Each structure stands twice: as structure tokens, then as C-alpha cells.
Amino acid sequence: MAFTKETKTTIISDYKLHDGDTGSSEVQIALLTNRLNYLNDHFKSHNKDQHSRQGLLKIVSRRRKLLDHLKKEDVNRYQEIISRLNIRR
């Protein structure tokens, strides 16, 4: 699934904590996970695309930092987002 405006708004509406929330850790993690899933599918057919692979590693690092921050703040929210997105940890 491509990363379009419609998918972004549906992800934000699914993971927001309150009205007007677009930048909480949960929303950012969900958006990054969607991008990662898209890039993983991209690499199945374009396995020699090294430039996109570098971007994938940057996105993984950013998501890991957000997950670590959320775990330090609130473990319950961390466990919930991990289970909702099926992220291994």
C-alpha cells in the first residue's frame, strides 16, 4: 500500500490520543511502521536498491528511538502499541 494522504489520515485517526493529535509517539510510530512495511514490499521486487535501503535503516532507527522513549514514559502505552502494530521486541 502506497503512502498517500488518505492512508496517513486513517493511520492518524486510528492511533491519536485526543482530537487534534498528530504528533504523539503512538501516531509517529504507526506512520513509520506503515512506511517500513511499504519499503519491505518494495525490496521484494527491487532487491538492489541500496539508496532506499539506507532510508529504511534510518526509519528503523527513528522508530526504535520513539519506542524507547515511549517505554521510558509509559510502559502500558508501549505494550499496547507493540501489540497493535505486531512489532517484535
mmCIF file of N, CA, C and O in Angstrom, residues 3-87:
data_model
loop_
_atom_site.group_PDB
_atom_site.id
_atom_site.type_symbol
_atom_site.label_atom_id
_atom_site.label_comp_id
_atom_site.label_asym_id
_atom_site.label_seq_id
_atom_site.Cartn_x
_atom_site.Cartn_y
_atom_site.Cartn_z
ATOM 1 N N PHE A 3 2.078 5.148 0.348
ATOM 2 C CA PHE A 3 1.952 6.101 1.442
ATOM 3 C C PHE A 3 1.296 7.370 0.905
ATOM 4 O O PHE A 3 1.969 8.308 0.491
ATOM 5 N N THR A 4 -0.042 7.399 0.906
ATOM 6 C CA THR A 4 -0.774 8.538 0.374
ATOM 7 C C THR A 4 -1.380 9.341 1.518
ATOM 8 O O THR A 4 -1.300 8.963 2.688
ATOM 9 N N LYS A 5 -1.983 10.458 1.154
ATOM 10 C CA LYS A 5 -2.596 11.320 2.159
ATOM 11 C C LYS A 5 -3.753 10.608 2.866
ATOM 12 O O LYS A 5 -3.947 10.772 4.071
ATOM 13 N N GLU A 6 -4.497 9.803 2.123
ATOM 14 C CA GLU A 6 -5.633 9.096 2.716
ATOM 15 C C GLU A 6 -5.167 8.059 3.739
ATOM 16 O O GLU A 6 -5.760 7.944 4.816
ATOM 17 N N THR A 7 -4.112 7.322 3.412
ATOM 18 C CA THR A 7 -3.621 6.336 4.369
ATOM 19 C C THR A 7 -3.053 7.020 5.604
ATOM 20 O O THR A 7 -3.218 6.521 6.718
ATOM 21 N N LYS A 8 -2.410 8.158 5.388
ATOM 22 C CA LYS A 8 -1.840 8.890 6.522
ATOM 23 C C LYS A 8 -2.940 9.388 7.457
ATOM 24 O O LYS A 8 -2.836 9.264 8.678
ATOM 25 N N THR A 9 -4.029 9.925 6.900
ATOM 26 C CA THR A 9 -5.113 10.415 7.748
ATOM 27 C C THR A 9 -5.828 9.272 8.466
ATOM 28 O O THR A 9 -6.231 9.434 9.621
ATOM 29 N N THR A 10 -5.946 8.106 7.830
ATOM 30 C CA THR A 10 -6.587 6.988 8.520
ATOM 31 C C THR A 10 -5.703 6.470 9.651
ATOM 32 O O THR A 10 -6.211 6.115 10.721
ATOM 33 N N ILE A 11 -4.399 6.438 9.434
ATOM 34 C CA ILE A 11 -3.491 5.995 10.498
ATOM 35 C C ILE A 11 -3.535 6.969 11.663
ATOM 36 O O ILE A 11 -3.602 6.569 12.831
ATOM 37 N N ILE A 12 -3.534 8.265 11.365
ATOM 38 C CA ILE A 12 -3.589 9.275 12.432
ATOM 39 C C ILE A 12 -4.889 9.147 13.207
ATOM 40 O O ILE A 12 -4.897 9.201 14.439
ATOM 41 N N SER A 13 -6.004 8.948 12.503
ATOM 42 C CA SER A 13 -7.291 8.832 13.204
ATOM 43 C C SER A 13 -7.373 7.554 14.037
ATOM 44 O O SER A 13 -8.038 7.525 15.072
ATOM 45 N N ASP A 14 -6.693 6.502 13.620
ATOM 46 C CA ASP A 14 -6.711 5.250 14.376
ATOM 47 C C ASP A 14 -5.867 5.305 15.643
ATOM 48 O O ASP A 14 -6.210 4.689 16.644
ATOM 49 N N TYR A 15 -4.758 6.031 15.615
ATOM 50 C CA TYR A 15 -3.800 5.992 16.718
ATOM 51 C C TYR A 15 -3.725 7.269 17.544
ATOM 52 O O TYR A 15 -2.926 7.334 18.468
ATOM 53 N N LYS A 16 -4.551 8.266 17.242
ATOM 54 C CA LYS A 16 -4.468 9.515 18.005
ATOM 55 C C LYS A 16 -5.000 9.324 19.423
ATOM 56 O O LYS A 16 -5.869 8.485 19.674
ATOM 57 N N LEU A 17 -4.443 10.102 20.328
ATOM 58 C CA LEU A 17 -4.845 10.023 21.730
ATOM 59 C C LEU A 17 -6.023 10.937 22.041
ATOM 60 O O LEU A 17 -6.831 10.651 22.907
ATOM 61 N N HIS A 18 -6.113 12.073 21.339
ATOM 62 C CA HIS A 18 -7.193 13.032 21.529
ATOM 63 C C HIS A 18 -7.398 13.777 20.225
ATOM 64 O O HIS A 18 -6.624 13.613 19.277
ATOM 65 N N ASP A 19 -8.443 14.584 20.137
ATOM 66 C CA ASP A 19 -8.708 15.342 18.922
ATOM 67 C C ASP A 19 -7.572 16.322 18.660
ATOM 68 O O ASP A 19 -7.073 16.974 19.567
ATOM 69 N N GLY A 20 -7.163 16.429 17.427
ATOM 70 C CA GLY A 20 -6.084 17.320 17.059
ATOM 71 C C GLY A 20 -4.706 16.746 17.288
ATOM 72 O O GLY A 20 -3.709 17.434 17.102
ATOM 73 N N ASP A 21 -4.620 15.481 17.679
ATOM 74 C CA ASP A 21 -3.342 14.854 17.949
ATOM 75 C C ASP A 21 -2.756 14.323 16.642
ATOM 76 O O ASP A 21 -3.329 13.459 16.001
ATOM 77 N N THR A 22 -1.613 14.877 16.245
ATOM 78 C CA THR A 22 -0.938 14.382 15.046
ATOM 79 C C THR A 22 0.522 14.058 15.306
ATOM 80 O O THR A 22 1.198 13.545 14.427
ATOM 81 N N GLY A 23 1.021 14.333 16.490
ATOM 82 C CA GLY A 23 2.439 14.152 16.717
ATOM 83 C C GLY A 23 2.804 13.349 17.937
ATOM 84 O O GLY A 23 3.961 13.362 18.347
ATOM 85 N N SER A 24 1.854 12.644 18.532
ATOM 86 C CA SER A 24 2.201 11.829 19.696
ATOM 87 C C SER A 24 3.080 10.662 19.258
ATOM 88 O O SER A 24 3.181 10.329 18.077
ATOM 89 N N SER A 25 3.723 10.048 20.204
ATOM 90 C CA SER A 25 4.635 8.948 19.892
ATOM 91 C C SER A 25 3.916 7.800 19.189
ATOM 92 O O SER A 25 4.455 7.196 18.262
ATOM 93 N N GLU A 26 2.703 7.494 19.613
ATOM 94 C CA GLU A 26 1.953 6.404 19.003
ATOM 95 C C GLU A 26 1.678 6.669 17.531
ATOM 96 O O GLU A 26 1.819 5.778 16.682
ATOM 97 N N VAL A 27 1.288 7.905 17.207
ATOM 98 C CA VAL A 27 0.990 8.255 15.821
ATOM 99 C C VAL A 27 2.263 8.180 14.982
ATOM 100 O O VAL A 27 2.262 7.619 13.876
ATOM 101 N N GLN A 28 3.351 8.720 15.495
ATOM 102 C CA GLN A 28 4.600 8.693 14.752
ATOM 103 C C GLN A 28 5.099 7.269 14.530
ATOM 104 O O GLN A 28 5.560 6.923 13.430
ATOM 105 N N ILE A 29 4.983 6.429 15.545
ATOM 106 C CA ILE A 29 5.409 5.035 15.414
ATOM 107 C C ILE A 29 4.551 4.311 14.380
ATOM 108 O O ILE A 29 5.063 3.535 13.560
ATOM 109 N N ALA A 30 3.250 4.558 14.383
ATOM 110 C CA ALA A 30 2.357 3.912 13.425
ATOM 111 C C ALA A 30 2.666 4.362 11.997
ATOM 112 O O ALA A 30 2.670 3.541 11.068
ATOM 113 N N LEU A 31 2.952 5.645 11.808
ATOM 114 C CA LEU A 31 3.283 6.143 10.477
ATOM 115 C C LEU A 31 4.605 5.542 9.985
ATOM 116 O O LEU A 31 4.721 5.146 8.814
ATOM 117 N N LEU A 32 5.588 5.477 10.860
ATOM 118 C CA LEU A 32 6.875 4.899 10.473
ATOM 119 C C LEU A 32 6.744 3.412 10.172
ATOM 120 O O LEU A 32 7.387 2.896 9.249
ATOM 121 N N THR A 33 5.905 2.709 10.917
ATOM 122 C CA THR A 33 5.689 1.284 10.674
ATOM 123 C C THR A 33 5.050 1.068 9.309
ATOM 124 O O THR A 33 5.413 0.130 8.585
ATOM 125 N N ASN A 34 4.116 1.947 8.948
ATOM 126 C CA ASN A 34 3.495 1.843 7.631
ATOM 127 C C ASN A 34 4.525 2.045 6.530
ATOM 128 O O ASN A 34 4.543 1.312 5.540
ATOM 129 N N ARG A 35 5.405 3.028 6.693
ATOM 130 C CA ARG A 35 6.470 3.258 5.714
ATOM 131 C C ARG A 35 7.403 2.053 5.623
ATOM 132 O O ARG A 35 7.829 1.660 4.540
ATOM 133 N N LEU A 36 7.734 1.465 6.772
ATOM 134 C CA LEU A 36 8.622 0.298 6.785
ATOM 135 C C LEU A 36 7.996 -0.889 6.064
ATOM 136 O O LEU A 36 8.672 -1.603 5.320
ATOM 137 N N ASN A 37 6.715 -1.103 6.282
ATOM 138 C CA ASN A 37 6.028 -2.201 5.604
ATOM 139 C C ASN A 37 6.024 -1.987 4.093
ATOM 140 O O ASN A 37 6.213 -2.930 3.313
ATOM 141 N N TYR A 38 5.807 -0.733 3.679
ATOM 142 C CA TYR A 38 5.820 -0.420 2.256
ATOM 143 C C TYR A 38 7.207 -0.672 1.662
ATOM 144 O O TYR A 38 7.347 -1.259 0.588
ATOM 145 N N LEU A 39 8.257 -0.231 2.371
ATOM 146 C CA LEU A 39 9.612 -0.429 1.861
ATOM 147 C C LEU A 39 10.008 -1.904 1.833
ATOM 148 O O LEU A 39 10.724 -2.343 0.923
ATOM 149 N N ASN A 40 9.548 -2.689 2.786
ATOM 150 C CA ASN A 40 9.831 -4.125 2.765
ATOM 151 C C ASN A 40 9.228 -4.787 1.530
ATOM 152 O O ASN A 40 9.842 -5.651 0.910
ATOM 153 N N ASP A 41 8.006 -4.376 1.168
ATOM 154 C CA ASP A 41 7.391 -4.902 -0.047
ATOM 155 C C ASP A 41 8.154 -4.431 -1.285
ATOM 156 O O ASP A 41 8.285 -5.165 -2.267
ATOM 157 N N HIS A 42 8.656 -3.211 -1.249
ATOM 158 C CA HIS A 42 9.413 -2.650 -2.358
ATOM 159 C C HIS A 42 10.691 -3.459 -2.601
ATOM 160 O O HIS A 42 11.067 -3.710 -3.746
ATOM 161 N N PHE A 43 11.344 -3.887 -1.535
ATOM 162 C CA PHE A 43 12.598 -4.618 -1.677
ATOM 163 C C PHE A 43 12.405 -6.049 -2.169
ATOM 164 O O PHE A 43 13.366 -6.689 -2.601
ATOM 165 N N LYS A 44 11.200 -6.549 -2.123
ATOM 166 C CA LYS A 44 10.959 -7.888 -2.656
ATOM 167 C C LYS A 44 11.119 -7.904 -4.175
ATOM 168 O O LYS A 44 11.539 -8.904 -4.757
ATOM 169 N N SER A 45 10.800 -6.793 -4.824
ATOM 170 C CA SER A 45 10.949 -6.728 -6.275
ATOM 171 C C SER A 45 12.155 -5.904 -6.718
ATOM 172 O O SER A 45 12.579 -6.007 -7.862
ATOM 173 N N HIS A 46 12.703 -5.069 -5.844
ATOM 174 C CA HIS A 46 13.867 -4.237 -6.178
ATOM 175 C C HIS A 46 14.973 -4.498 -5.151
ATOM 176 O O HIS A 46 15.289 -3.637 -4.338
ATOM 177 N N ASN A 47 15.559 -5.660 -5.209
ATOM 178 C CA ASN A 47 16.484 -6.058 -4.164
ATOM 179 C C ASN A 47 17.848 -5.372 -4.264
ATOM 180 O O ASN A 47 18.634 -5.450 -3.332
ATOM 181 N N LYS A 48 18.157 -4.683 -5.345
ATOM 182 C CA LYS A 48 19.444 -3.997 -5.474
ATOM 183 C C LYS A 48 19.336 -2.495 -5.228
ATOM 184 O O LYS A 48 20.269 -1.748 -5.500
ATOM 185 N N ASP A 49 18.232 -2.034 -4.707
ATOM 186 C CA ASP A 49 18.011 -0.612 -4.455
ATOM 187 C C ASP A 49 18.664 -0.231 -3.121
ATOM 188 O O ASP A 49 18.029 -0.253 -2.066
ATOM 189 N N GLN A 50 19.935 0.133 -3.171
ATOM 190 C CA GLN A 50 20.687 0.410 -1.946
ATOM 191 C C GLN A 50 20.354 1.767 -1.340
ATOM 192 O O GLN A 50 20.441 1.949 -0.128
ATOM 193 N N HIS A 51 19.963 2.740 -2.160
ATOM 194 C CA HIS A 51 19.641 4.063 -1.633
ATOM 195 C C HIS A 51 18.384 4.019 -0.765
ATOM 196 O O HIS A 51 18.334 4.642 0.297
ATOM 197 N N SER A 52 17.392 3.282 -1.206
ATOM 198 C CA SER A 52 16.187 3.145 -0.389
ATOM 199 C C SER A 52 16.453 2.308 0.854
ATOM 200 O O SER A 52 15.835 2.520 1.897
ATOM 201 N N ARG A 53 17.385 1.377 0.761
ATOM 202 C CA ARG A 53 17.729 0.555 1.913
ATOM 203 C C ARG A 53 18.352 1.409 3.019
ATOM 204 O O ARG A 53 18.119 1.189 4.205
ATOM 205 N N GLN A 54 19.139 2.414 2.628
ATOM 206 C CA GLN A 54 19.717 3.327 3.616
ATOM 207 C C GLN A 54 18.603 4.114 4.313
ATOM 208 O O GLN A 54 18.635 4.314 5.527
ATOM 209 N N GLY A 55 17.603 4.555 3.553
ATOM 210 C CA GLY A 55 16.460 5.238 4.147
ATOM 211 C C GLY A 55 15.687 4.337 5.084
ATOM 212 O O GLY A 55 15.199 4.771 6.124
ATOM 213 N N LEU A 56 15.574 3.049 4.711
ATOM 214 C CA LEU A 56 14.897 2.084 5.566
ATOM 215 C C LEU A 56 15.601 1.974 6.910
ATOM 216 O O LEU A 56 14.945 1.968 7.958
ATOM 217 N N LEU A 57 16.923 1.930 6.907
ATOM 218 C CA LEU A 57 17.669 1.825 8.159
ATOM 219 C C LEU A 57 17.491 3.075 9.016
ATOM 220 O O LEU A 57 17.418 2.983 10.247
ATOM 221 N N LYS A 58 17.392 4.236 8.397
ATOM 222 C CA LYS A 58 17.152 5.467 9.150
ATOM 223 C C LYS A 58 15.768 5.462 9.783
ATOM 224 O O LYS A 58 15.591 5.904 10.922
ATOM 225 N N ILE A 59 14.781 4.961 9.051
ATOM 226 C CA ILE A 59 13.419 4.896 9.580
ATOM 227 C C ILE A 59 13.343 3.908 10.740
ATOM 228 O O ILE A 59 12.687 4.166 11.749
ATOM 229 N N VAL A 60 14.024 2.776 10.618
ATOM 230 C CA VAL A 60 14.052 1.784 11.696
ATOM 231 C C VAL A 60 14.667 2.397 12.949
ATOM 232 O O VAL A 60 14.161 2.216 14.068
ATOM 233 N N SER A 61 15.755 3.159 12.768
ATOM 234 C CA SER A 61 16.417 3.793 13.905
ATOM 235 C C SER A 61 15.513 4.829 14.573
ATOM 236 O O SER A 61 15.433 4.894 15.803
ATOM 237 N N ARG A 62 14.817 5.623 13.766
ATOM 238 C CA ARG A 62 13.926 6.633 14.324
ATOM 239 C C ARG A 62 12.778 5.988 15.098
ATOM 240 O O ARG A 62 12.409 6.437 16.190
ATOM 241 N N ARG A 63 12.212 4.889 14.542
ATOM 242 C CA ARG A 63 11.129 4.192 15.237
ATOM 243 C C ARG A 63 11.618 3.564 16.534
ATOM 244 O O ARG A 63 10.932 3.592 17.554
ATOM 245 N N ARG A 64 12.840 3.013 16.524
ATOM 246 C CA ARG A 64 13.410 2.420 17.733
ATOM 247 C C ARG A 64 13.577 3.466 18.825
ATOM 248 O O ARG A 64 13.284 3.222 19.991
ATOM 249 N N LYS A 65 14.041 4.669 18.461
ATOM 250 C CA LYS A 65 14.193 5.745 19.438
ATOM 251 C C LYS A 65 12.846 6.164 20.009
ATOM 252 O O LYS A 65 12.723 6.409 21.215
ATOM 253 N N LEU A 66 11.822 6.254 19.159
ATOM 254 C CA LEU A 66 10.492 6.609 19.647
ATOM 255 C C LEU A 66 9.931 5.530 20.564
ATOM 256 O O LEU A 66 9.292 5.834 21.579
ATOM 257 N N LEU A 67 10.158 4.267 20.227
ATOM 258 C CA LEU A 67 9.687 3.180 21.082
ATOM 259 C C LEU A 67 10.403 3.188 22.428
ATOM 260 O O LEU A 67 9.777 2.955 23.468
ATOM 261 N N ASP A 68 11.703 3.457 22.421
ATOM 262 C CA ASP A 68 12.442 3.533 23.685
ATOM 263 C C ASP A 68 11.930 4.684 24.546
ATOM 264 O O ASP A 68 11.786 4.547 25.765
ATOM 265 N N HIS A 69 11.645 5.812 23.912
ATOM 266 C CA HIS A 69 11.116 6.971 24.642
ATOM 267 C C HIS A 69 9.757 6.649 25.250
ATOM 268 O O HIS A 69 9.493 6.968 26.414
ATOM 269 N N LEU A 70 8.888 6.009 24.472
ATOM 270 C CA LEU A 70 7.552 5.658 24.962
ATOM 271 C C LEU A 70 7.633 4.637 26.086
ATOM 272 O O LEU A 70 6.886 4.726 27.063
ATOM 273 N N LYS A 71 8.565 3.695 25.990
ATOM 274 C CA LYS A 71 8.726 2.698 27.050
ATOM 275 C C LYS A 71 9.184 3.348 28.347
ATOM 276 O O LYS A 71 8.755 2.966 29.428
ATOM 277 N N LYS A 72 10.031 4.362 28.233
ATOM 278 C CA LYS A 72 10.513 5.069 29.415
ATOM 279 C C LYS A 72 9.403 5.907 30.045
ATOM 280 O O LYS A 72 9.320 6.019 31.261
ATOM 281 N N GLU A 73 8.511 6.474 29.205
ATOM 282 C CA GLU A 73 7.422 7.300 29.723
ATOM 283 C C GLU A 73 6.296 6.469 30.322
ATOM 284 O O GLU A 73 5.872 6.705 31.444
ATOM 285 N N ASP A 74 5.758 5.529 29.538
ATOM 286 C CA ASP A 74 4.583 4.773 29.966
ATOM 287 C C ASP A 74 4.640 3.363 29.375
ATOM 288 O O ASP A 74 4.466 3.183 28.160
ATOM 289 N N VAL A 75 4.866 2.382 30.213
ATOM 290 C CA VAL A 75 5.037 1.010 29.758
ATOM 291 C C VAL A 75 3.725 0.453 29.193
ATOM 292 O O VAL A 75 3.741 -0.310 28.226
ATOM 293 N N ASN A 76 2.593 0.841 29.750
ATOM 294 C CA ASN A 76 1.316 0.329 29.269
ATOM 295 C C ASN A 76 1.042 0.775 27.838
ATOM 296 O O ASN A 76 0.580 -0.014 27.007
ATOM 297 N N ARG A 77 1.285 2.049 27.528
ATOM 298 C CA ARG A 77 1.101 2.548 26.160
ATOM 299 C C ARG A 77 2.082 1.871 25.215
ATOM 300 O O ARG A 77 1.745 1.570 24.068
ATOM 301 N N TYR A 78 3.294 1.609 25.694
ATOM 302 C CA TYR A 78 4.307 0.905 24.892
ATOM 303 C C TYR A 78 3.827 -0.499 24.541
ATOM 304 O O TYR A 78 3.889 -0.909 23.378
ATOM 305 N N GLN A 79 3.339 -1.243 25.526
ATOM 306 C CA GLN A 79 2.855 -2.599 25.277
ATOM 307 C C GLN A 79 1.664 -2.602 24.320
ATOM 308 O O GLN A 79 1.530 -3.492 23.467
ATOM 309 N N GLU A 80 0.795 -1.601 24.463
ATOM 310 C CA GLU A 80 -0.384 -1.526 23.602
ATOM 311 C C GLU A 80 0.012 -1.285 22.146
ATOM 312 O O GLU A 80 -0.503 -1.946 21.238
ATOM 313 N N ILE A 81 0.929 -0.347 21.916
ATOM 314 C CA ILE A 81 1.313 -0.037 20.538
ATOM 315 C C ILE A 81 2.086 -1.196 19.911
ATOM 316 O O ILE A 81 1.935 -1.493 18.728
ATOM 317 N N ILE A 82 2.882 -1.892 20.711
ATOM 318 C CA ILE A 82 3.624 -3.062 20.213
ATOM 319 C C ILE A 82 2.628 -4.154 19.765
ATOM 320 O O ILE A 82 2.799 -4.754 18.708
ATOM 321 N N SER A 83 1.605 -4.373 20.551
ATOM 322 C CA SER A 83 0.650 -5.427 20.203
ATOM 323 C C SER A 83 -0.243 -5.015 19.022
ATOM 324 O O SER A 83 -0.565 -5.849 18.190
ATOM 325 N N ARG A 84 -0.618 -3.739 18.957
ATOM 326 C CA ARG A 84 -1.481 -3.288 17.861
ATOM 327 C C ARG A 84 -0.772 -3.325 16.507
ATOM 328 O O ARG A 84 -1.391 -3.616 15.494
ATOM 329 N N LEU A 85 0.533 -3.039 16.504
ATOM 330 C CA LEU A 85 1.268 -2.988 15.260
ATOM 331 C C LEU A 85 2.027 -4.279 14.938
ATOM 332 O O LEU A 85 2.662 -4.372 13.896
ATOM 333 N N ASN A 86 1.982 -5.245 15.835
ATOM 334 C CA ASN A 86 2.683 -6.529 15.667
ATOM 335 C C ASN A 86 4.177 -6.314 15.442
ATOM 336 O O ASN A 86 4.771 -6.863 14.518
ATOM 337 N N ILE A 87 4.777 -5.514 16.314
ATOM 338 C CA ILE A 87 6.210 -5.238 16.241
ATOM 339 C C ILE A 87 6.916 -6.205 17.171
ATOM 340 O O ILE A 87 6.499 -6.393 18.312
#
